[in-house]
Amino acid sequence: MKPNILEASMRKDEEGALLGRTVFEVEGHKAAYEITFYSKKGQEWDYSLNYASESGIEAEFLSVDERVEQDDDFFDALLDAAWDTLEE
C-alpha cells in the first residue's frame, strides 16, 4: 500500500506549533483520505485520519488507519509531504 499524494500543506500557528494536512489516495480504495498533523515542537506528532470528502468503505479506512499506526515509512511519507510545503 503506497499513498498517492494529492495535496499537502503545513504552517506554524501564532504560538509556533505546526499544523499540517495531507490528502492522499490508496490504489484500489473507493475514497481519498485526509490526515492532519499537529506538533508543538516538530518532534512528536498527533494526527487525525478522515475521509477527504465523501465516505468510503469502512474496512478500507480501517486498513489505512492501521497502516498509519504500524508503518513508520507510510506515516513519514504523509508527514514529509506536508512538511516539505512549510515556508520558514
mmCIF file of N, CA and C in Angstrom:
data_model
loop_
_atom_site.group_PDB
_atom_site.id
_atom_site.type_symbol
_atom_site.label_atom_id
_atom_site.label_comp_id
_atom_site.label_asym_id
_atom_site.label_seq_id
_atom_site.Cartn_x
_atom_site.Cartn_y
_atom_site.Cartn_z
ATOM 1 N N MET A 1 0.855 -1.178 0.000
ATOM 2 C CA MET A 1 0.000 0.000 0.000
ATOM 3 C C MET A 1 0.897 1.236 0.000
ATOM 4 N N LYS A 2 0.755 2.025 -1.050
ATOM 5 C CA LYS A 2 1.550 3.241 -1.175
ATOM 6 C C LYS A 2 0.604 4.412 -1.371
ATOM 7 N N PRO A 3 0.828 5.512 -0.626
ATOM 8 C CA PRO A 3 -0.062 6.662 -0.794
ATOM 9 C C PRO A 3 0.275 7.453 -2.058
ATOM 10 N N ASN A 4 -0.761 7.915 -2.737
ATOM 11 C CA ASN A 4 -0.613 8.830 -3.856
ATOM 12 C C ASN A 4 -1.041 10.205 -3.336
ATOM 13 N N ILE A 5 -0.072 11.099 -3.127
ATOM 14 C CA ILE A 5 -0.334 12.401 -2.530
ATOM 15 C C ILE A 5 -1.047 13.301 -3.536
ATOM 16 N N LEU A 6 -2.181 13.863 -3.130
ATOM 17 C CA LEU A 6 -2.952 14.769 -3.971
ATOM 18 C C LEU A 6 -2.672 16.225 -3.623
ATOM 19 N N GLU A 7 -2.552 16.520 -2.347
ATOM 20 C CA GLU A 7 -2.217 17.866 -1.912
ATOM 21 C C GLU A 7 -1.693 17.807 -0.480
ATOM 22 N N ALA A 8 -0.922 18.822 -0.131
ATOM 23 C CA ALA A 8 -0.342 18.866 1.207
ATOM 24 C C ALA A 8 -0.054 20.307 1.587
ATOM 25 N N SER A 9 -0.047 20.564 2.887
ATOM 26 C CA SER A 9 0.288 21.897 3.382
ATOM 27 C C SER A 9 0.722 21.797 4.840
ATOM 28 N N MET A 10 1.509 22.772 5.260
ATOM 29 C CA MET A 10 1.882 22.882 6.662
ATOM 30 C C MET A 10 2.159 24.351 6.955
ATOM 31 N N ARG A 11 1.803 24.745 8.171
ATOM 32 C CA ARG A 11 2.054 26.111 8.614
ATOM 33 C C ARG A 11 2.315 26.104 10.115
ATOM 34 N N LYS A 12 2.851 27.215 10.587
ATOM 35 C CA LYS A 12 3.022 27.417 12.025
ATOM 36 C C LYS A 12 1.915 28.336 12.503
ATOM 37 N N ASP A 13 1.360 28.027 13.680
ATOM 38 C CA ASP A 13 0.371 28.932 14.245
ATOM 39 C C ASP A 13 1.076 30.041 15.013
ATOM 40 N N GLU A 14 0.295 30.922 15.619
ATOM 41 C CA GLU A 14 0.864 32.084 16.294
ATOM 42 C C GLU A 14 1.742 31.711 17.494
ATOM 43 N N GLU A 15 1.601 30.508 18.026
ATOM 44 C CA GLU A 15 2.423 30.052 19.160
ATOM 45 C C GLU A 15 3.606 29.202 18.708
ATOM 46 N N GLY A 16 3.747 29.002 17.408
ATOM 47 C CA GLY A 16 4.866 28.229 16.875
ATOM 48 C C GLY A 16 4.595 26.746 16.698
ATOM 49 N N ALA A 17 3.381 26.302 17.022
ATOM 50 C CA ALA A 17 3.022 24.896 16.816
ATOM 51 C C ALA A 17 2.835 24.646 15.317
ATOM 52 N N LEU A 18 3.106 23.439 14.899
ATOM 53 C CA LEU A 18 2.991 23.067 13.490
ATOM 54 C C LEU A 18 1.654 22.387 13.217
ATOM 55 N N LEU A 19 0.988 22.833 12.162
ATOM 56 C CA LEU A 19 -0.294 22.273 11.735
ATOM 57 C C LEU A 19 -0.158 21.857 10.281
ATOM 58 N N GLY A 20 -0.350 20.575 10.014
ATOM 59 C CA GLY A 20 -0.186 20.069 8.656
ATOM 60 C C GLY A 20 -1.388 19.281 8.178
ATOM 61 N N ARG A 21 -1.432 19.088 6.876
ATOM 62 C CA ARG A 21 -2.546 18.367 6.244
ATOM 63 C C ARG A 21 -2.044 17.725 4.964
ATOM 64 N N THR A 22 -2.389 16.455 4.778
ATOM 65 C CA THR A 22 -2.069 15.759 3.532
ATOM 66 C C THR A 22 -3.313 15.013 3.059
ATOM 67 N N VAL A 23 -3.665 15.218 1.804
ATOM 68 C CA VAL A 23 -4.769 14.496 1.173
ATOM 69 C C VAL A 23 -4.133 13.471 0.232
ATOM 70 N N PHE A 24 -4.604 12.228 0.309
ATOM 71 C CA PHE A 24 -3.984 11.171 -0.479
ATOM 72 C C PHE A 24 -4.990 10.091 -0.847
ATOM 73 N N GLU A 25 -4.616 9.333 -1.865
ATOM 74 C CA GLU A 25 -5.385 8.168 -2.310
ATOM 75 C C GLU A 25 -4.547 6.917 -2.082
ATOM 76 N N VAL A 26 -5.233 5.805 -2.000
ATOM 77 C CA VAL A 26 -4.584 4.499 -1.958
ATOM 78 C C VAL A 26 -5.191 3.686 -3.100
ATOM 79 N N GLU A 27 -4.338 3.094 -3.914
ATOM 80 C CA GLU A 27 -4.810 2.347 -5.082
ATOM 81 C C GLU A 27 -5.839 1.294 -4.682
ATOM 82 N N GLY A 28 -6.943 1.278 -5.410
ATOM 83 C CA GLY A 28 -7.992 0.302 -5.184
ATOM 84 C C GLY A 28 -9.027 0.713 -4.148
ATOM 85 N N HIS A 29 -8.816 1.835 -3.468
ATOM 86 C CA HIS A 29 -9.778 2.293 -2.461
ATOM 87 C C HIS A 29 -10.772 3.260 -3.096
ATOM 88 N N LYS A 30 -12.004 3.199 -2.615
ATOM 89 C CA LYS A 30 -13.091 3.998 -3.170
ATOM 90 C C LYS A 30 -12.912 5.494 -2.906
ATOM 91 N N ALA A 31 -12.447 5.857 -1.708
ATOM 92 C CA ALA A 31 -12.398 7.261 -1.294
ATOM 93 C C ALA A 31 -10.961 7.721 -1.041
ATOM 94 N N ALA A 32 -10.767 9.025 -1.132
ATOM 95 C CA ALA A 32 -9.485 9.629 -0.755
ATOM 96 C C ALA A 32 -9.518 9.906 0.749
ATOM 97 N N TYR A 33 -8.340 10.079 1.315
ATOM 98 C CA TYR A 33 -8.197 10.300 2.751
ATOM 99 C C TYR A 33 -7.506 11.627 3.011
ATOM 100 N N GLU A 34 -7.742 12.145 4.206
ATOM 101 C CA GLU A 34 -7.058 13.345 4.668
ATOM 102 C C GLU A 34 -6.493 13.044 6.048
ATOM 103 N N ILE A 35 -5.212 13.327 6.217
ATOM 104 C CA ILE A 35 -4.596 13.189 7.527
ATOM 105 C C ILE A 35 -4.120 14.571 7.947
ATOM 106 N N THR A 36 -4.454 14.953 9.173
ATOM 107 C CA THR A 36 -3.994 16.229 9.707
ATOM 108 C C THR A 36 -2.980 15.945 10.800
ATOM 109 N N PHE A 37 -2.007 16.830 10.904
ATOM 110 C CA PHE A 37 -0.915 16.670 11.860
ATOM 111 C C PHE A 37 -0.853 17.883 12.777
ATOM 112 N N TYR A 38 -0.400 17.635 14.013
ATOM 113 C CA TYR A 38 -0.188 18.719 14.972
ATOM 114 C C TYR A 38 1.020 18.382 15.828
ATOM 115 N N SER A 39 1.892 19.360 16.019
ATOM 116 C CA SER A 39 3.044 19.192 16.893
ATOM 117 C C SER A 39 3.425 20.538 17.491
ATOM 118 N N LYS A 40 3.667 20.556 18.792
ATOM 119 C CA LYS A 40 4.087 21.796 19.433
ATOM 120 C C LYS A 40 5.514 22.171 19.056
ATOM 121 N N LYS A 41 6.384 21.177 18.898
ATOM 122 C CA LYS A 41 7.793 21.465 18.649
ATOM 123 C C LYS A 41 8.360 20.751 17.418
ATOM 124 N N GLY A 42 7.552 20.009 16.684
ATOM 125 C CA GLY A 42 8.026 19.314 15.496
ATOM 126 C C GLY A 42 8.722 17.998 15.795
ATOM 127 N N GLN A 43 8.574 17.492 17.005
ATOM 128 C CA GLN A 43 9.203 16.229 17.388
ATOM 129 C C GLN A 43 8.183 15.090 17.472
ATOM 130 N N GLU A 44 7.197 15.268 18.317
ATOM 131 C CA GLU A 44 6.147 14.259 18.481
ATOM 132 C C GLU A 44 4.876 14.793 17.830
ATOM 133 N N TRP A 45 4.234 13.909 17.063
ATOM 134 C CA TRP A 45 3.099 14.338 16.251
ATOM 135 C C TRP A 45 1.806 13.672 16.683
ATOM 136 N N ASP A 46 0.758 14.465 16.806
ATOM 137 C CA ASP A 46 -0.605 13.962 16.919
ATOM 138 C C ASP A 46 -1.189 14.022 15.513
ATOM 139 N N TYR A 47 -2.076 13.103 15.210
ATOM 140 C CA TYR A 47 -2.688 13.118 13.878
ATOM 141 C C TYR A 47 -4.132 12.662 13.959
ATOM 142 N N SER A 48 -4.861 12.979 12.913
ATOM 143 C CA SER A 48 -6.245 12.541 12.766
ATOM 144 C C SER A 48 -6.448 12.131 11.314
ATOM 145 N N LEU A 49 -6.983 10.943 11.104
ATOM 146 C CA LEU A 49 -7.257 10.437 9.765
ATOM 147 C C LEU A 49 -8.752 10.491 9.505
ATOM 148 N N ASN A 50 -9.123 11.047 8.349
ATOM 149 C CA ASN A 50 -10.520 11.162 7.948
ATOM 150 C C ASN A 50 -10.635 10.926 6.449
ATOM 151 N N TYR A 51 -11.870 10.787 5.988
ATOM 152 C CA TYR A 51 -12.098 10.798 4.552
ATOM 153 C C TYR A 51 -11.894 12.225 4.054
ATOM 154 N N ALA A 52 -11.358 12.377 2.874
ATOM 155 C CA ALA A 52 -11.095 13.712 2.335
ATOM 156 C C ALA A 52 -12.379 14.429 1.947
ATOM 157 N N SER A 53 -13.320 13.713 1.386
ATOM 158 C CA SER A 53 -14.575 14.363 1.002
ATOM 159 C C SER A 53 -15.746 13.436 1.284
ATOM 160 N N GLU A 54 -15.950 12.440 0.454
ATOM 161 C CA GLU A 54 -17.077 11.528 0.666
ATOM 162 C C GLU A 54 -16.613 10.272 1.395
ATOM 163 N N SER A 55 -17.524 9.682 2.142
ATOM 164 C CA SER A 55 -17.218 8.461 2.875
ATOM 165 C C SER A 55 -16.940 7.310 1.926
ATOM 166 N N GLY A 56 -16.130 6.399 2.397
ATOM 167 C CA GLY A 56 -15.798 5.217 1.618
ATOM 168 C C GLY A 56 -16.202 3.960 2.344
ATOM 169 N N ILE A 57 -15.455 2.913 2.114
ATOM 170 C CA ILE A 57 -15.725 1.610 2.720
ATOM 171 C C ILE A 57 -14.970 1.521 4.036
ATOM 172 N N GLU A 58 -15.689 1.189 5.106
ATOM 173 C CA GLU A 58 -15.096 1.185 6.449
ATOM 174 C C GLU A 58 -13.883 0.268 6.554
ATOM 175 N N ALA A 59 -13.940 -0.899 5.948
ATOM 176 C CA ALA A 59 -12.813 -1.836 6.012
ATOM 177 C C ALA A 59 -11.555 -1.235 5.370
ATOM 178 N N GLU A 60 -11.748 -0.490 4.282
ATOM 179 C CA GLU A 60 -10.608 0.179 3.636
ATOM 180 C C GLU A 60 -10.041 1.259 4.554
ATOM 181 N N PHE A 61 -10.917 2.044 5.154
ATOM 182 C CA PHE A 61 -10.477 3.088 6.087
ATOM 183 C C PHE A 61 -9.688 2.483 7.243
ATOM 184 N N LEU A 62 -10.200 1.419 7.805
ATOM 185 C CA LEU A 62 -9.525 0.778 8.936
ATOM 186 C C LEU A 62 -8.163 0.217 8.539
ATOM 187 N N SER A 63 -8.042 -0.275 7.311
ATOM 188 C CA SER A 63 -6.743 -0.797 6.868
ATOM 189 C C SER A 63 -5.727 0.335 6.714
ATOM 190 N N VAL A 64 -6.177 1.504 6.233
ATOM 191 C CA VAL A 64 -5.284 2.652 6.118
ATOM 192 C C VAL A 64 -4.911 3.163 7.508
ATOM 193 N N ASP A 65 -5.878 3.217 8.406
ATOM 194 C CA ASP A 65 -5.614 3.657 9.772
ATOM 195 C C ASP A 65 -4.582 2.754 10.449
ATOM 196 N N GLU A 66 -4.725 1.466 10.260
ATOM 197 C CA GLU A 66 -3.758 0.523 10.826
ATOM 198 C C GLU A 66 -2.374 0.728 10.207
ATOM 199 N N ARG A 67 -2.340 0.978 8.916
ATOM 200 C CA ARG A 67 -1.063 1.195 8.236
ATOM 201 C C ARG A 67 -0.369 2.445 8.771
ATOM 202 N N VAL A 68 -1.132 3.510 8.982
ATOM 203 C CA VAL A 68 -0.573 4.742 9.546
ATOM 204 C C VAL A 68 0.013 4.468 10.929
ATOM 205 N N GLU A 69 -0.697 3.691 11.728
ATOM 206 C CA GLU A 69 -0.254 3.362 13.089
ATOM 207 C C GLU A 69 0.984 2.479 13.111
ATOM 208 N N GLN A 70 1.050 1.507 12.216
ATOM 209 C CA GLN A 70 2.071 0.463 12.291
ATOM 210 C C GLN A 70 3.294 0.688 11.409
ATOM 211 N N ASP A 71 3.155 1.446 10.345
ATOM 212 C CA ASP A 71 4.220 1.568 9.347
ATOM 213 C C ASP A 71 4.817 2.975 9.379
ATOM 214 N N ASP A 72 5.983 3.117 10.000
ATOM 215 C CA ASP A 72 6.624 4.424 10.130
ATOM 216 C C ASP A 72 6.928 5.045 8.776
ATOM 217 N N ASP A 73 7.300 4.249 7.783
ATOM 218 C CA ASP A 73 7.604 4.791 6.455
ATOM 219 C C ASP A 73 6.362 5.380 5.797
ATOM 220 N N PHE A 74 5.236 4.716 5.973
ATOM 221 C CA PHE A 74 3.967 5.211 5.417
ATOM 222 C C PHE A 74 3.602 6.535 6.083
ATOM 223 N N PHE A 75 3.638 6.561 7.416
ATOM 224 C CA PHE A 75 3.350 7.776 8.168
ATOM 225 C C PHE A 75 4.300 8.904 7.761
ATOM 226 N N ASP A 76 5.590 8.598 7.699
ATOM 227 C CA ASP A 76 6.595 9.604 7.359
ATOM 228 C C ASP A 76 6.395 10.162 5.950
ATOM 229 N N ALA A 77 5.971 9.332 5.007
ATOM 230 C CA ALA A 77 5.716 9.809 3.647
ATOM 231 C C ALA A 77 4.605 10.853 3.644
ATOM 232 N N LEU A 78 3.566 10.617 4.439
ATOM 233 C CA LEU A 78 2.456 11.566 4.531
ATOM 234 C C LEU A 78 2.883 12.840 5.251
ATOM 235 N N LEU A 79 3.619 12.694 6.350
ATOM 236 C CA LEU A 79 4.104 13.845 7.094
ATOM 237 C C LEU A 79 5.103 14.651 6.268
ATOM 238 N N ASP A 80 6.019 13.976 5.594
ATOM 239 C CA ASP A 80 7.029 14.665 4.785
ATOM 240 C C ASP A 80 6.400 15.478 3.662
ATOM 241 N N ALA A 81 5.316 14.967 3.079
ATOM 242 C CA ALA A 81 4.631 15.716 2.021
ATOM 243 C C ALA A 81 4.159 17.057 2.552
ATOM 244 N N ALA A 82 3.602 17.060 3.757
ATOM 245 C CA ALA A 82 3.148 18.315 4.373
ATOM 246 C C ALA A 82 4.351 19.162 4.789
ATOM 247 N N TRP A 83 5.313 18.534 5.425
ATOM 248 C CA TRP A 83 6.492 19.234 5.944
ATOM 249 C C TRP A 83 7.227 19.978 4.830
ATOM 250 N N ASP A 84 7.299 19.380 3.655
ATOM 251 C CA ASP A 84 8.014 19.979 2.521
ATOM 252 C C ASP A 84 7.382 21.273 2.026
ATOM 253 N N THR A 85 6.155 21.552 2.425
ATOM 254 C CA THR A 85 5.479 22.774 1.987
ATOM 255 C C THR A 85 5.665 23.922 2.970
ATOM 256 N N LEU A 86 6.236 23.654 4.144
ATOM 257 C CA LEU A 86 6.388 24.683 5.173
ATOM 258 C C LEU A 86 7.371 25.747 4.729
ATOM 259 N N GLU A 87 6.907 26.983 4.791
ATOM 260 C CA GLU A 87 7.770 28.118 4.468
ATOM 261 C C GLU A 87 8.303 28.689 5.770
ATOM 262 N N GLU A 88 9.606 28.777 5.861
ATOM 263 C CA GLU A 88 10.238 29.280 7.101
ATOM 264 C C GLU A 88 10.495 30.759 7.030
#
